[in-house]
PDB file of C-alpha atoms in Angstrom:
ATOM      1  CA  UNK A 130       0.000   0.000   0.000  1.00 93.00           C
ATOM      2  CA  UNK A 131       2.755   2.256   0.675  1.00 94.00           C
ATOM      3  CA  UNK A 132       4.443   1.473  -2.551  1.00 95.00           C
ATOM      4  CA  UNK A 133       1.467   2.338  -4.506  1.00 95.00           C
ATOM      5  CA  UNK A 134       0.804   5.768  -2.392  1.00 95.00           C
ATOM      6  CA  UNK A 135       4.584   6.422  -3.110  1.00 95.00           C
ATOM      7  CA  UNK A 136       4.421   5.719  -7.080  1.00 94.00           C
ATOM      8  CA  UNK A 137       0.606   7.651  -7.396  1.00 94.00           C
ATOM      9  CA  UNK A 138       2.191  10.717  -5.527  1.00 96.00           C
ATOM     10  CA  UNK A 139       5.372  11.117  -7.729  1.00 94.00           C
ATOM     11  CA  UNK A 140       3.802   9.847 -10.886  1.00 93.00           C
ATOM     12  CA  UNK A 141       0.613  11.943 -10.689  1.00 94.00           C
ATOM     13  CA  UNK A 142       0.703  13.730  -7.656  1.00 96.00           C
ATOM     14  CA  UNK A 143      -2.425  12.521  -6.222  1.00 96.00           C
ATOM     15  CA  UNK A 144      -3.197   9.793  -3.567  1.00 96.00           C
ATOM     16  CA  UNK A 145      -4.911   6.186  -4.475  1.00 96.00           C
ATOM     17  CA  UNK A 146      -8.794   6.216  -4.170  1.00 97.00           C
ATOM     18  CA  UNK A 147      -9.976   3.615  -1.964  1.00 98.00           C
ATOM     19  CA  UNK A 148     -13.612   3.266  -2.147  1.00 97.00           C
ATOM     20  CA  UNK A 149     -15.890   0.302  -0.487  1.00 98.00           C
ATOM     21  CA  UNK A 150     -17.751  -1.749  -2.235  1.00 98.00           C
ATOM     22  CA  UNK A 151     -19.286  -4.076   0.275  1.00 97.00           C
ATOM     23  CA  UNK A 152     -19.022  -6.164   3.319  1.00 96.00           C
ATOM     24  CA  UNK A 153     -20.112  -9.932   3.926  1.00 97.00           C
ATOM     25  CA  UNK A 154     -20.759 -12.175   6.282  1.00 95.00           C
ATOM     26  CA  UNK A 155     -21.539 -12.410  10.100  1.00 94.00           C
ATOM     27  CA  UNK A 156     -20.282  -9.029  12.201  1.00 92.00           C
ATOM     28  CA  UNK A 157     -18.182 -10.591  14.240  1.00 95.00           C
ATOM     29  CA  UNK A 158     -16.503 -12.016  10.749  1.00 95.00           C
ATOM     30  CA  UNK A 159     -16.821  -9.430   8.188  1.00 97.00           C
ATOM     31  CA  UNK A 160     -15.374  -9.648   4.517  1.00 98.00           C
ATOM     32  CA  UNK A 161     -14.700  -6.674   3.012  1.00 98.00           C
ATOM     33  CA  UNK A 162     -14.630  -5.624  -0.804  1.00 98.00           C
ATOM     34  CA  UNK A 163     -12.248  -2.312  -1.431  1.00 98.00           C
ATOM     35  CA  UNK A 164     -11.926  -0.824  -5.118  1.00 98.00           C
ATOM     36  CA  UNK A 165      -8.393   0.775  -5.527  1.00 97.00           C
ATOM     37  CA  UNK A 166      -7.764   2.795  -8.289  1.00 96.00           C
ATOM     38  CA  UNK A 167      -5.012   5.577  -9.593  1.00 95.00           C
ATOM     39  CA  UNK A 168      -5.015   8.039 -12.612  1.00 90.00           C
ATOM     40  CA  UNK A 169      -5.246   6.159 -16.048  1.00 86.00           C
ATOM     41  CA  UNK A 170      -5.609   2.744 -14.639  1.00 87.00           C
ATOM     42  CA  UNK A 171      -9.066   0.643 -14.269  1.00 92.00           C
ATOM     43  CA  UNK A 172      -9.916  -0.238 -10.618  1.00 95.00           C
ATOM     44  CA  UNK A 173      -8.876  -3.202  -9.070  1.00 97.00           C
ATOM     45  CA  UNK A 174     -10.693  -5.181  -6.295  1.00 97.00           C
ATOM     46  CA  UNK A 175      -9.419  -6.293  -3.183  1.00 98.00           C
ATOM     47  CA  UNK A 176     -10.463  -8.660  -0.687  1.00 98.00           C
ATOM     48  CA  UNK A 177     -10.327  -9.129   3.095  1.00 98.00           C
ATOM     49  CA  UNK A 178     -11.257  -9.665   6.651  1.00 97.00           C
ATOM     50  CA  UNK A 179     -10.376  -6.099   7.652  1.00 97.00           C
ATOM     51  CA  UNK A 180     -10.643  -2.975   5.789  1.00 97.00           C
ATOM     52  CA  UNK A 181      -7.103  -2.644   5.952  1.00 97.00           C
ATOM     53  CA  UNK A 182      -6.192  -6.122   4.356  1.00 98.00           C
ATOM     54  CA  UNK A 183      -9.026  -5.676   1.764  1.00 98.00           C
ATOM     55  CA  UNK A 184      -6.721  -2.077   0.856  1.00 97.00           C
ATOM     56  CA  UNK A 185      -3.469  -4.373   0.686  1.00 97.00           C
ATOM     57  CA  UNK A 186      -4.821  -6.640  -1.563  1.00 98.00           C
ATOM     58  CA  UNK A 187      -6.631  -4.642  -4.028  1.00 97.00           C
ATOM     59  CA  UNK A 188      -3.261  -2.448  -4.390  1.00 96.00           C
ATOM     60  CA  UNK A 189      -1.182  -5.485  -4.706  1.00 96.00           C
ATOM     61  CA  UNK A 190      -3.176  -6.541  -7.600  1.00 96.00           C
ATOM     62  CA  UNK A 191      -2.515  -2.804  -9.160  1.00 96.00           C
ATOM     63  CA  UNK A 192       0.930  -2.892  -8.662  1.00 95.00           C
ATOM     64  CA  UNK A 193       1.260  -6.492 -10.145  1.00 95.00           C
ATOM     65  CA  UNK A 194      -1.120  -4.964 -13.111  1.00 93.00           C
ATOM     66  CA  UNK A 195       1.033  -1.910 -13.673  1.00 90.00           C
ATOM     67  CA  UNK A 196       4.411  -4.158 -13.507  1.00 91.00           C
ATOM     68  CA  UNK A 197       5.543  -1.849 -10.542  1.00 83.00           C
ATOM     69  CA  UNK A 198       8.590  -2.922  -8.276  1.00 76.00           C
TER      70      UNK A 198
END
């Protein structure tokens, strides 16, 4: 996540938007669905039992999309 906030700010000078999507499940065992997305790419969808890990996982995907290191 910080990689991608890093490469967004000096690329384009603008944060990642992270938007929710939904949550599932029980409340004591939510899954969460995050959209992450950064100027001129599509949004990617990330997954996971905390907002946090849902954010991680949707900007991983982005980051192995864009062919960032």
């Amino acid at each position: 996540k910080t990689k991608l906030q890093e490469y967004s700010l000096k690329k384009f000078r603008k944060l990642p938007i992270y938007s929710l999507i939904n949550s599932t499940g029980p409340k004591h065992n939510p899954v969460y669905k995050i959209s992450v997305t950064i100027t001129g790419t599509k949004s990617f969808v990330g997954t996971g039992r905390s907002k946090q890990q849902a954010e991680q996982d949707g900007a991983n995907k982005l980051l192995k999309n864009q062919n960032i290191k």
